[in-house]
PQR file with spaces between the fields and no chain letter, atoms N, CA, C, O and H, PARSE charges and radii, in Angstrom:
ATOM       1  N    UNK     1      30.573  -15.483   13.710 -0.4000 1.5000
ATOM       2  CA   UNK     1      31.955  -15.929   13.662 -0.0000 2.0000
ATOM       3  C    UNK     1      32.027  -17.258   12.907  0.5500 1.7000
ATOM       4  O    UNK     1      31.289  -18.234   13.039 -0.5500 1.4000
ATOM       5  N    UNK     2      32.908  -17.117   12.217 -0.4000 1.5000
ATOM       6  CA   UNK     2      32.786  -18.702   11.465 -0.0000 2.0000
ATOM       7  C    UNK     2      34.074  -19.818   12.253  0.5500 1.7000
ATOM       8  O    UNK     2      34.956  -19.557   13.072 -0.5500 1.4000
ATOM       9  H    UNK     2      33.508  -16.324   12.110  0.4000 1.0000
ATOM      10  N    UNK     3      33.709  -21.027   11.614 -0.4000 1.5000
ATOM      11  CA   UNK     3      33.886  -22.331   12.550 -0.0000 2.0000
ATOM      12  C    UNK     3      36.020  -22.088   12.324  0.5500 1.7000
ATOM      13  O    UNK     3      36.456  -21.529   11.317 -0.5500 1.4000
ATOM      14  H    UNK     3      32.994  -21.240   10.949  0.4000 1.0000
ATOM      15  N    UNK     4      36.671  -22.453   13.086 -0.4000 1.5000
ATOM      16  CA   UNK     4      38.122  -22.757   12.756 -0.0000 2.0000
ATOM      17  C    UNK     4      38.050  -23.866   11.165  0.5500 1.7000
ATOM      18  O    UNK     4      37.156  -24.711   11.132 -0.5500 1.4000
ATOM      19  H    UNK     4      36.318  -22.906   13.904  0.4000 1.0000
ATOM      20  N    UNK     5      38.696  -23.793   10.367 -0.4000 1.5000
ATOM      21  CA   UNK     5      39.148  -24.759    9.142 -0.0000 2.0000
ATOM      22  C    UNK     5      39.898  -25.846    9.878  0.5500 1.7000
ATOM      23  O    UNK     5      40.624  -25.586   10.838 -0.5500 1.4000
ATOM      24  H    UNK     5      39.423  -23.106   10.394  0.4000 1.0000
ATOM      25  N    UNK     6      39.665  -27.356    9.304 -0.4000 1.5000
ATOM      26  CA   UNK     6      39.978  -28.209    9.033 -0.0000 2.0000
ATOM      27  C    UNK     6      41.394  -28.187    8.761  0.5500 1.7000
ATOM      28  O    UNK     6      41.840  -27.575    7.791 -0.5500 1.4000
ATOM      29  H    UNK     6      39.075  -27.568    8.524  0.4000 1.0000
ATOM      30  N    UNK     7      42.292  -28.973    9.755 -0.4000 1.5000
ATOM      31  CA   UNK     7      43.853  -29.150    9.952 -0.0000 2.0000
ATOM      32  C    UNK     7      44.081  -28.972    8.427  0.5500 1.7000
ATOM      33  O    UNK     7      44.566  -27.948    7.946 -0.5500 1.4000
ATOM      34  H    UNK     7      41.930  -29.470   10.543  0.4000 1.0000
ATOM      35  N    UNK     8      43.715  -29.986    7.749 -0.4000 1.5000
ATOM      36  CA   UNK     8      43.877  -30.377    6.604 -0.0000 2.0000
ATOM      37  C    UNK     8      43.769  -28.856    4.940  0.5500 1.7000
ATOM      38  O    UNK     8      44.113  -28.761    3.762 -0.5500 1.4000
ATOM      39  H    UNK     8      43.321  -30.818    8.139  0.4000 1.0000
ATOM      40  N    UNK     9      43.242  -28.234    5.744 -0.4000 1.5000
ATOM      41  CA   UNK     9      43.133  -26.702    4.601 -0.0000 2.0000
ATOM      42  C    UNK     9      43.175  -25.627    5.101  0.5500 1.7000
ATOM      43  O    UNK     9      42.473  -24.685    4.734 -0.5500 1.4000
ATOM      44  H    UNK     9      42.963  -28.310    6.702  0.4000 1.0000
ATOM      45  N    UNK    10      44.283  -25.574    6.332 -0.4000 1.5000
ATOM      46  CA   UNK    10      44.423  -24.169    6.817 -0.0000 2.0000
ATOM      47  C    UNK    10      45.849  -23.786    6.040  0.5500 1.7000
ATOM      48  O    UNK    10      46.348  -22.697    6.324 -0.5500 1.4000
ATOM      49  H    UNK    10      44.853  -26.340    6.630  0.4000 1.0000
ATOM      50  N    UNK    11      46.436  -24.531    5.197 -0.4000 1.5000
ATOM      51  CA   UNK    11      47.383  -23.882    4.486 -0.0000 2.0000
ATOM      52  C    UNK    11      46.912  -23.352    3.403  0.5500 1.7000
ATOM      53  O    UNK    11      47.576  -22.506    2.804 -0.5500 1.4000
ATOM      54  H    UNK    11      46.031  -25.416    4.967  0.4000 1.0000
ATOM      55  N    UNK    12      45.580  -23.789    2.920 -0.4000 1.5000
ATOM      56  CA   UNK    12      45.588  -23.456    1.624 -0.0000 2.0000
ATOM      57  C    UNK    12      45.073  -21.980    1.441  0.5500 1.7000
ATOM      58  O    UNK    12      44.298  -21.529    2.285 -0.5500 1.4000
ATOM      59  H    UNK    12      45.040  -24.476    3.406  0.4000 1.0000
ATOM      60  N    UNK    13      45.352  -21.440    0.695 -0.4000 1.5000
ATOM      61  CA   UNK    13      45.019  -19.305    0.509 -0.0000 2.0000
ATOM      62  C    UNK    13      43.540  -19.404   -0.169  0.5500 1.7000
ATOM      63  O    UNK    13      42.967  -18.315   -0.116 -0.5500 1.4000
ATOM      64  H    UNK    13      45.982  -21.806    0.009  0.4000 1.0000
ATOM      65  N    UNK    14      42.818  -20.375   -0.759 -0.4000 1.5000
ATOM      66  CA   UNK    14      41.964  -19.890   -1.032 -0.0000 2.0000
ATOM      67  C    UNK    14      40.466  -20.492   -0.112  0.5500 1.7000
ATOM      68  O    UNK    14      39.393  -20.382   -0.704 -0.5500 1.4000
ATOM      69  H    UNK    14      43.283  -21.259   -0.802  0.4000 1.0000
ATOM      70  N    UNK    15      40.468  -21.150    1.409 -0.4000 1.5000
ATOM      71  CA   UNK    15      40.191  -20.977    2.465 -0.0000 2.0000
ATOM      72  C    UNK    15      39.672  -19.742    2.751  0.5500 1.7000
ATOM      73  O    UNK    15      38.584  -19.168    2.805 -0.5500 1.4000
ATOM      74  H    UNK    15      41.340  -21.239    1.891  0.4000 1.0000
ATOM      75  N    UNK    16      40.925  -19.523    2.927 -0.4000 1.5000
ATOM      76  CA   UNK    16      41.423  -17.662    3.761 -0.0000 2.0000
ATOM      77  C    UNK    16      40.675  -16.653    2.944  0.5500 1.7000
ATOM      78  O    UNK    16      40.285  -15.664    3.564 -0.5500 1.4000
ATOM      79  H    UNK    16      41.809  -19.989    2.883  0.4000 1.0000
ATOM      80  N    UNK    17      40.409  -16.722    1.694 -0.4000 1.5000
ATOM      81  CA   UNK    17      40.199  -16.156    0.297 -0.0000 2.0000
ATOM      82  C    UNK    17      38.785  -15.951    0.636  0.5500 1.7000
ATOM      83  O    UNK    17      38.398  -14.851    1.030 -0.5500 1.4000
ATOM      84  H    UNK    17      40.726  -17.525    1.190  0.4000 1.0000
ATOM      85  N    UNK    18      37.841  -17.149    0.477 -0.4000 1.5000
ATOM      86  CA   UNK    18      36.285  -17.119    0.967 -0.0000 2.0000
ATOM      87  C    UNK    18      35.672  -16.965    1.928  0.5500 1.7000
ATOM      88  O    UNK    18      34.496  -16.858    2.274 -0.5500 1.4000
ATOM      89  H    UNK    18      38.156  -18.042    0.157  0.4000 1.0000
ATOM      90  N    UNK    19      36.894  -16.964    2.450 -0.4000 1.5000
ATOM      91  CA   UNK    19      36.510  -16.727    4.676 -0.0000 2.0000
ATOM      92  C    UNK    19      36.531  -14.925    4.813  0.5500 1.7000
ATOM      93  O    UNK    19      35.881  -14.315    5.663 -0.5500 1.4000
ATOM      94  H    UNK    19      37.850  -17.051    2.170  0.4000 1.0000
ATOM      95  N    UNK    20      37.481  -14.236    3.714 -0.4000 1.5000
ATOM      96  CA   UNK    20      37.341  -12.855    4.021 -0.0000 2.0000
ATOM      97  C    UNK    20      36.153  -12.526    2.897  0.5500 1.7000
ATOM      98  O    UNK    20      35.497  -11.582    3.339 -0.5500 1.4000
ATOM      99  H    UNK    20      38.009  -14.731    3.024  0.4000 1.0000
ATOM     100  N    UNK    21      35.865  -12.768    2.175 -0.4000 1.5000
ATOM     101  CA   UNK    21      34.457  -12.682    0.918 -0.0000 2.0000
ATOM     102  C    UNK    21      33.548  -12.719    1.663  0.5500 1.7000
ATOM     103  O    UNK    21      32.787  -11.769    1.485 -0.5500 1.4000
ATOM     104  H    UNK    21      36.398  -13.534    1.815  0.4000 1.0000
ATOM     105  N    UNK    22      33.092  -13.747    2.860 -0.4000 1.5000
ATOM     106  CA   UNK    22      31.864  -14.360    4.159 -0.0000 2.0000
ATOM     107  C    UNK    22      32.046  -13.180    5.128  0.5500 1.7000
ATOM     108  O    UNK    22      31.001  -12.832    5.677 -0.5500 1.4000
ATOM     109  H    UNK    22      33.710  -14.520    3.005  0.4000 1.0000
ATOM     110  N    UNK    23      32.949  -12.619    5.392 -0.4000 1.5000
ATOM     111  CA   UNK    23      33.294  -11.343    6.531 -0.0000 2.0000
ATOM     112  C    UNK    23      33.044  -10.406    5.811  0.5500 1.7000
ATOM     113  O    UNK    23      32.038   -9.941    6.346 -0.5500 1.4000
ATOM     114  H    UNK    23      33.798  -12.902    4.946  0.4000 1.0000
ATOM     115  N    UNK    24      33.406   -9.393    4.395 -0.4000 1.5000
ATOM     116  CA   UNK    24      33.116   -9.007    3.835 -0.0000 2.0000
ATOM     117  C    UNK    24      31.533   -8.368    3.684  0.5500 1.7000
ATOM     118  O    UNK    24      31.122   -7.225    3.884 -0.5500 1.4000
ATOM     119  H    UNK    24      34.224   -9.770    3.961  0.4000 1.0000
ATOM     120  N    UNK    25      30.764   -9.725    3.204 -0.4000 1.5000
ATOM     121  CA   UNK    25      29.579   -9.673    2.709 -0.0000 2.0000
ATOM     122  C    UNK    25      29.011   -9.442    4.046  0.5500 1.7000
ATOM     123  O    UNK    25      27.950   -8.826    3.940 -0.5500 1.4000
ATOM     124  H    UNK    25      31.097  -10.653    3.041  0.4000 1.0000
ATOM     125  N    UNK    26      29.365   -9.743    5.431 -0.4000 1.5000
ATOM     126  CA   UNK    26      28.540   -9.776    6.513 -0.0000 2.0000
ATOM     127  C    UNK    26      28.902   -8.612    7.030  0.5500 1.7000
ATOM     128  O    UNK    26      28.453   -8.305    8.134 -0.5500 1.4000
ATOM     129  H    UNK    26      30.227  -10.243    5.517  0.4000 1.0000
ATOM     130  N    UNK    27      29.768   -7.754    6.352 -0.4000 1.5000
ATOM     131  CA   UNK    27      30.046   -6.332    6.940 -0.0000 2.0000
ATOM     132  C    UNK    27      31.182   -6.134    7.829  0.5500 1.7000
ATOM     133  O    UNK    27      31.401   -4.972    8.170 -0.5500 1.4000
ATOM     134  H    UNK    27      30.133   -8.004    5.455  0.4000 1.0000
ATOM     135  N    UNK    28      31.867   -6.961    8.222 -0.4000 1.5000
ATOM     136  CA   UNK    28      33.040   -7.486    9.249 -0.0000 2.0000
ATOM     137  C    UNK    28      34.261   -7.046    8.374  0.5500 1.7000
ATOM     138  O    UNK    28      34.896   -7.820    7.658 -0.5500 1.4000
ATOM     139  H    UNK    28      31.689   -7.905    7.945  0.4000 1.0000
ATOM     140  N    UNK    29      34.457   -6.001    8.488 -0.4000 1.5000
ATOM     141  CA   UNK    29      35.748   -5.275    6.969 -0.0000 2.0000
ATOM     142  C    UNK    29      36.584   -5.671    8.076  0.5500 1.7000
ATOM     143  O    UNK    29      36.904   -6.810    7.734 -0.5500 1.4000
ATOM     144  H    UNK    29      33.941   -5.373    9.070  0.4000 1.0000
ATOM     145  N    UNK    30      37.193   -5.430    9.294 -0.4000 1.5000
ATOM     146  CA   UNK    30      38.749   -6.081    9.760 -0.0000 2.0000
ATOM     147  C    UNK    30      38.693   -7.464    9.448  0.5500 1.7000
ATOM     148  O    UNK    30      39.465   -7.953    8.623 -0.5500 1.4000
ATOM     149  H    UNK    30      36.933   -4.505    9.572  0.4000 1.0000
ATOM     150  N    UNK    31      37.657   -8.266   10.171 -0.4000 1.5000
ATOM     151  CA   UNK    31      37.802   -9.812    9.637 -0.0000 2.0000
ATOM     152  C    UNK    31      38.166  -10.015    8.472  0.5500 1.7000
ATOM     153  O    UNK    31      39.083  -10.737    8.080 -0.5500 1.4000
ATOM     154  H    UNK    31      37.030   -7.868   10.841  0.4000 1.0000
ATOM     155  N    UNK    32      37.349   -9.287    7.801 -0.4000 1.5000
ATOM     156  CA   UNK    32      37.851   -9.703    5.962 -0.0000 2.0000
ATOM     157  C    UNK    32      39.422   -9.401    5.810  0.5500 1.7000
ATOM     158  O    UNK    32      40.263  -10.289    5.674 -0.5500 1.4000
ATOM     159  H    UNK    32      36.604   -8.700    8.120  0.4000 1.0000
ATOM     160  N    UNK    33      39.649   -8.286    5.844 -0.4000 1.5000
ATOM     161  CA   UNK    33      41.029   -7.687    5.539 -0.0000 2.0000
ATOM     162  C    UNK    33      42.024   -8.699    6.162  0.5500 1.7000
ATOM     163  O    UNK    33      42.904   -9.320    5.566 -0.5500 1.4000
ATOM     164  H    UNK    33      38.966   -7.564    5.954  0.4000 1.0000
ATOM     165  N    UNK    34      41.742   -8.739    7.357 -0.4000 1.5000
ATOM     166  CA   UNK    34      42.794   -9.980    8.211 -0.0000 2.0000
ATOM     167  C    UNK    34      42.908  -11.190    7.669  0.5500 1.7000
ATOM     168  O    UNK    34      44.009  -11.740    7.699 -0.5500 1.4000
ATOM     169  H    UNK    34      41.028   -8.235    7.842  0.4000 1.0000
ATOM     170  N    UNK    35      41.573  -11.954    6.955 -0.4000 1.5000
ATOM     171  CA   UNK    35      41.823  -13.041    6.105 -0.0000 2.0000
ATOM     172  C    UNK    35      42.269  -12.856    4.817  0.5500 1.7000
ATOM     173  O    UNK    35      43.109  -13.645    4.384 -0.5500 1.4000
ATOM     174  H    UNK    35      40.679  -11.506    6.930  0.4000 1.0000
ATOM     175  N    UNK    36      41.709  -11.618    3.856 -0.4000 1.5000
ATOM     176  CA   UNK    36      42.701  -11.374    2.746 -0.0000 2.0000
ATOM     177  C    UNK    36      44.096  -11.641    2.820  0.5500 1.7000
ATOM     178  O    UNK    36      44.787  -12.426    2.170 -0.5500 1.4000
ATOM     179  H    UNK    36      41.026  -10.977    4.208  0.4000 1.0000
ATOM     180  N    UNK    37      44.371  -10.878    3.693 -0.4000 1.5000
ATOM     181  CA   UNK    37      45.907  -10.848    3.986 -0.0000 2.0000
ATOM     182  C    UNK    37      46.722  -12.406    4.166  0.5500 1.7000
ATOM     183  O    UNK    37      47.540  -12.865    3.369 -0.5500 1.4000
ATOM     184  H    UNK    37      43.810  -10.240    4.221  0.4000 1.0000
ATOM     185  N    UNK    38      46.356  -12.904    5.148 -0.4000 1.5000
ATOM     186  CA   UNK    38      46.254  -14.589    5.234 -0.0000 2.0000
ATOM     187  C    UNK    38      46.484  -14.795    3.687  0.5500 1.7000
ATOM     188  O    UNK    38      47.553  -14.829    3.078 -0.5500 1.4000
ATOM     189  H    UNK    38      45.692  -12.530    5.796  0.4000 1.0000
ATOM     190  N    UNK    39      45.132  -14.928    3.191 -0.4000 1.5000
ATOM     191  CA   UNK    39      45.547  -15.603    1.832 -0.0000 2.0000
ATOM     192  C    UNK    39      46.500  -15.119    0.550  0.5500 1.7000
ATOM     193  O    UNK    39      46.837  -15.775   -0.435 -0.5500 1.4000
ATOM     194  H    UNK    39      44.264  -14.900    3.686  0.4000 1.0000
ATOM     195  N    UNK    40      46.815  -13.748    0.907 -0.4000 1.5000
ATOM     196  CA   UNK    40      47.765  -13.180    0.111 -0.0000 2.0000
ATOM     197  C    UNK    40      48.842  -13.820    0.489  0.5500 1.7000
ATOM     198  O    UNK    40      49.357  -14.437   -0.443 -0.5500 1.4000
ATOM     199  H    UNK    40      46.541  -13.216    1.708  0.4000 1.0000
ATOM     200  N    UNK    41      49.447  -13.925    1.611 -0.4000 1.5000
ATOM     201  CA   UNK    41      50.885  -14.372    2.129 -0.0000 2.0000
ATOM     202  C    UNK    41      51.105  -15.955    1.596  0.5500 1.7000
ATOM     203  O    UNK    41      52.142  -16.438    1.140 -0.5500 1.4000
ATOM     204  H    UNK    41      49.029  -13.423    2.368  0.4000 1.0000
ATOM     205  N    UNK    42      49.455  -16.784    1.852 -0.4000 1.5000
ATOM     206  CA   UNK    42      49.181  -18.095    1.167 -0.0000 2.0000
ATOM     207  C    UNK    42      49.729  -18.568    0.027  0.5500 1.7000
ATOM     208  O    UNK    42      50.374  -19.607   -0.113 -0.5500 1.4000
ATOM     209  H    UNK    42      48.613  -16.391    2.223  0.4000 1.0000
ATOM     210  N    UNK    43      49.365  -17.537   -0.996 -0.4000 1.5000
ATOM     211  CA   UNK    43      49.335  -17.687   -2.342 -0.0000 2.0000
ATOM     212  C    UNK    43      50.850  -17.647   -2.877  0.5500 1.7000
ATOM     213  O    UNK    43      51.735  -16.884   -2.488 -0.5500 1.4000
ATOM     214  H    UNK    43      48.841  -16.693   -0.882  0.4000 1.0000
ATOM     215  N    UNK    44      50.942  -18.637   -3.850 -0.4000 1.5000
ATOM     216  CA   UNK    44      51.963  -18.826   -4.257 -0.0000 2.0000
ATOM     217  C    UNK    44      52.341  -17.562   -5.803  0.5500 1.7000
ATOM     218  O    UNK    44      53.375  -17.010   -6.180 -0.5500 1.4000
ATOM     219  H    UNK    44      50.224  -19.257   -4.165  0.4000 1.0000
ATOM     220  N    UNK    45      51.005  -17.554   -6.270 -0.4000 1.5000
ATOM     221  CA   UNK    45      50.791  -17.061   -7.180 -0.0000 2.0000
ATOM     222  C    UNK    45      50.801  -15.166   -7.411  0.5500 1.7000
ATOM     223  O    UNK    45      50.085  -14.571   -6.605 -0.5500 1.4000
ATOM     224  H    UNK    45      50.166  -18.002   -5.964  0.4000 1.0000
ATOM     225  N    UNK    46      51.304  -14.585   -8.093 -0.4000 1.5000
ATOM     226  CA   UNK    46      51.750  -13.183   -8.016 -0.0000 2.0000
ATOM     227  C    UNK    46      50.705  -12.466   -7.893  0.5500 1.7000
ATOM     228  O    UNK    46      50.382  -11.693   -6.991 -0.5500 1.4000
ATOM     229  H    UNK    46      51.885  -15.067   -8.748  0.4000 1.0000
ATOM     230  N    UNK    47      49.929  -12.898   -9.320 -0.4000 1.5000
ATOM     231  CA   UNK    47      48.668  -11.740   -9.706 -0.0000 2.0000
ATOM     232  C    UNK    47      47.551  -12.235   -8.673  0.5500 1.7000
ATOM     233  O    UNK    47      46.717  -11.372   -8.398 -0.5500 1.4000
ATOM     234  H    UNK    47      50.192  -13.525  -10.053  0.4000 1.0000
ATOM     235  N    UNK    48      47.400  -13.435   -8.076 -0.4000 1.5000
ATOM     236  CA   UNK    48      46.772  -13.473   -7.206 -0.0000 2.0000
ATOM     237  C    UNK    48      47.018  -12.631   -5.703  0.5500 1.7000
ATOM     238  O    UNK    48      46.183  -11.899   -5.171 -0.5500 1.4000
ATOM     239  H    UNK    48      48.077  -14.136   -8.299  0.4000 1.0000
ATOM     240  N    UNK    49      48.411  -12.951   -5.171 -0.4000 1.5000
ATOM     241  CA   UNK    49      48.893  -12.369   -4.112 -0.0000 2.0000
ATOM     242  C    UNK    49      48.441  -10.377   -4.014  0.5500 1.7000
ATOM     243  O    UNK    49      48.139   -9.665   -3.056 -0.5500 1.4000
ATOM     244  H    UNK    49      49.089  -13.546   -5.603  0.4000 1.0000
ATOM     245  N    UNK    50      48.617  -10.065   -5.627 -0.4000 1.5000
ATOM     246  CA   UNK    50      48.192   -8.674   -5.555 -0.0000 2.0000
ATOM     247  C    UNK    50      46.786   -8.434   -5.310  0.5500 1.7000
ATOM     248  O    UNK    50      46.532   -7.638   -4.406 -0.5500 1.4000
ATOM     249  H    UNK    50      48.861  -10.643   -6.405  0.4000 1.0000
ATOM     250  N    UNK    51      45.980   -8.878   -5.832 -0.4000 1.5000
ATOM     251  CA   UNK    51      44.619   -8.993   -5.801 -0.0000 2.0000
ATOM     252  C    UNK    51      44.040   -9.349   -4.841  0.5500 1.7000
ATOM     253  O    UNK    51      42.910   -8.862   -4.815 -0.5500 1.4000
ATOM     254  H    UNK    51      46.186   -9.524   -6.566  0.4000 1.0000
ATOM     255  N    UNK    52      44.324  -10.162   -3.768 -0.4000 1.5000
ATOM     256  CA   UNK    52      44.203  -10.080   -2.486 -0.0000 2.0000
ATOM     257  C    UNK    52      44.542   -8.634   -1.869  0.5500 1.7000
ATOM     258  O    UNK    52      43.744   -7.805   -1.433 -0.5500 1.4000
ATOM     259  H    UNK    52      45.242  -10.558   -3.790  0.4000 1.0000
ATOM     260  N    UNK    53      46.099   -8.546   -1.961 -0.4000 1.5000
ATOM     261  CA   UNK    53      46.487   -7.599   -1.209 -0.0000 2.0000
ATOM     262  C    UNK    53      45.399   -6.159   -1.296  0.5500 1.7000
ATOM     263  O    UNK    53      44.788   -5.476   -0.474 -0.5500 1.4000
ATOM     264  H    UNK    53      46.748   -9.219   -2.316  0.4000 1.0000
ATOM     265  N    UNK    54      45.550   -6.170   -2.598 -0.4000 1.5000
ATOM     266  CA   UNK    54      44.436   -5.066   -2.776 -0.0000 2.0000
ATOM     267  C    UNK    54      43.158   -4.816   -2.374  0.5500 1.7000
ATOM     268  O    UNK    54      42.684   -3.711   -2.111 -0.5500 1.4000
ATOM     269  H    UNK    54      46.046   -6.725   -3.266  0.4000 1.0000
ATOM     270  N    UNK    55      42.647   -5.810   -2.337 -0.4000 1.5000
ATOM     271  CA   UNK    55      41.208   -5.607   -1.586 -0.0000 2.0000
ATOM     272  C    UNK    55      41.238   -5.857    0.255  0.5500 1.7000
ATOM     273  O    UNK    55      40.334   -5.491    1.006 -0.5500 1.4000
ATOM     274  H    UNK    55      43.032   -6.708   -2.550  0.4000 1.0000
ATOM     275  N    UNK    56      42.193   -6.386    0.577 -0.4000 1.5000
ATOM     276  CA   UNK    56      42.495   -6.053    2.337 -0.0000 2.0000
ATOM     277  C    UNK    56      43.104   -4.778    2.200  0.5500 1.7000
ATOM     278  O    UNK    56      42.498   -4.266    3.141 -0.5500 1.4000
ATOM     279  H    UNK    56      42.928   -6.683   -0.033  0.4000 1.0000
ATOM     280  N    UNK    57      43.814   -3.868    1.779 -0.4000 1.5000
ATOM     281  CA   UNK    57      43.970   -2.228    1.922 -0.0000 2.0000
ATOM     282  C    UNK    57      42.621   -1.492    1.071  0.5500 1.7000
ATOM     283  O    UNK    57      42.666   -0.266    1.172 -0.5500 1.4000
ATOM     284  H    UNK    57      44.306   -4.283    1.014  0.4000 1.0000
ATOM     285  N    UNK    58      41.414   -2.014    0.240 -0.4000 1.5000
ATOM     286  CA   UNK    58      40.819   -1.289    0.183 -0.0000 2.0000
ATOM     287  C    UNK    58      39.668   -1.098    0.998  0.5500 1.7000
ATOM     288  O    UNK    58      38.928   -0.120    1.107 -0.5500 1.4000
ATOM     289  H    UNK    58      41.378   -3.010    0.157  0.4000 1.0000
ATOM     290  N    UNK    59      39.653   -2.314    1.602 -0.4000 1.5000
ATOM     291  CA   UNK    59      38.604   -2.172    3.680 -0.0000 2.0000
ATOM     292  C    UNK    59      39.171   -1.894    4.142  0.5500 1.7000
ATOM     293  O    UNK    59      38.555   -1.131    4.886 -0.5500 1.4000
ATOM     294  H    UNK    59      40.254   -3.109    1.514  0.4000 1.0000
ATOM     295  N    UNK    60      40.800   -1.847    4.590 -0.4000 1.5000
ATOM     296  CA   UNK    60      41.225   -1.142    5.334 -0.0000 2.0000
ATOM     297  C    UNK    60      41.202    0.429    5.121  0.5500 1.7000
ATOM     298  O    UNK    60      41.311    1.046    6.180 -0.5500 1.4000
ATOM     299  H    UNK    60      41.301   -2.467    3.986  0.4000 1.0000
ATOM     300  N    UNK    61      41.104    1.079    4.172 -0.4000 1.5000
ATOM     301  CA   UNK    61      41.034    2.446    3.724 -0.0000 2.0000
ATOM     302  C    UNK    61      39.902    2.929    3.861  0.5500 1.7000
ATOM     303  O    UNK    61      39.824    4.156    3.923 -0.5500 1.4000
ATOM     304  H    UNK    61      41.016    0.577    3.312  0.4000 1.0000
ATOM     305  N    UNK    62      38.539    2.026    3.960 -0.4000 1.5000
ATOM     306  CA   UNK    62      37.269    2.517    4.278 -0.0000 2.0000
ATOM     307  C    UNK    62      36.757    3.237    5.519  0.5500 1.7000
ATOM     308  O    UNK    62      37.030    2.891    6.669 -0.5500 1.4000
ATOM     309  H    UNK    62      38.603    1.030    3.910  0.4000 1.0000
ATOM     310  N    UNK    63      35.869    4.429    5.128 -0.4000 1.5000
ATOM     311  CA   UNK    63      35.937    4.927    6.488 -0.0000 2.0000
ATOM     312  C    UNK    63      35.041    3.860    7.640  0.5500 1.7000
ATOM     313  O    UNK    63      33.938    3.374    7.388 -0.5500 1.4000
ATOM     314  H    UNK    63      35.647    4.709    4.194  0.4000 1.0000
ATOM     315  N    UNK    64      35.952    3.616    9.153 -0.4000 1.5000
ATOM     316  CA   UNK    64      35.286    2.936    9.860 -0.0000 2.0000
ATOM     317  C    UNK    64      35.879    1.776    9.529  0.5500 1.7000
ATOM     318  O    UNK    64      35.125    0.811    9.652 -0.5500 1.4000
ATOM     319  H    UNK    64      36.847    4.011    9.358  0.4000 1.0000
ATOM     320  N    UNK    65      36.772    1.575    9.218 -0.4000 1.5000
ATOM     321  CA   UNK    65      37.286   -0.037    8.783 -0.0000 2.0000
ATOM     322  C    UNK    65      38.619    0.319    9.235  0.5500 1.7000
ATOM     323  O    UNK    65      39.533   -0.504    9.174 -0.5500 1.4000
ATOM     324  H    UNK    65      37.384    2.360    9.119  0.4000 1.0000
């Protein structure tokens, strides 16, 4: 489980961004997806917001995820 973020960068989306990449890589596909998502809603930015979005529905679509 990783540590809570720092008052100071829990707004920021790309936090949320490397925190689901760390869940991800450790095999934890809801964790990841749940922080994708986080940082999609984060992001101010469009093509980013999609690109998130997309990879939290493509662990979520995995079988077992």
């Amino acid at each position: 489980m990783l540590a809570d973020p720092p008052p100071a960068l829990t707004a920021h989306h790309r936090l949320y961004a490397v925190r689901a990449h760390l869940h991800e890589l450790a095999g934890d596909r809801e964790e990841a997806a749940a922080d994708y998502r986080i940082a999609a809603r984060r992001t101010a930015s469009l093509p980013e917001r999609h690109h998130l979005s997309l990879r939290a529905a493509r662990l979520a679509a995995q079988p077992g995820g």
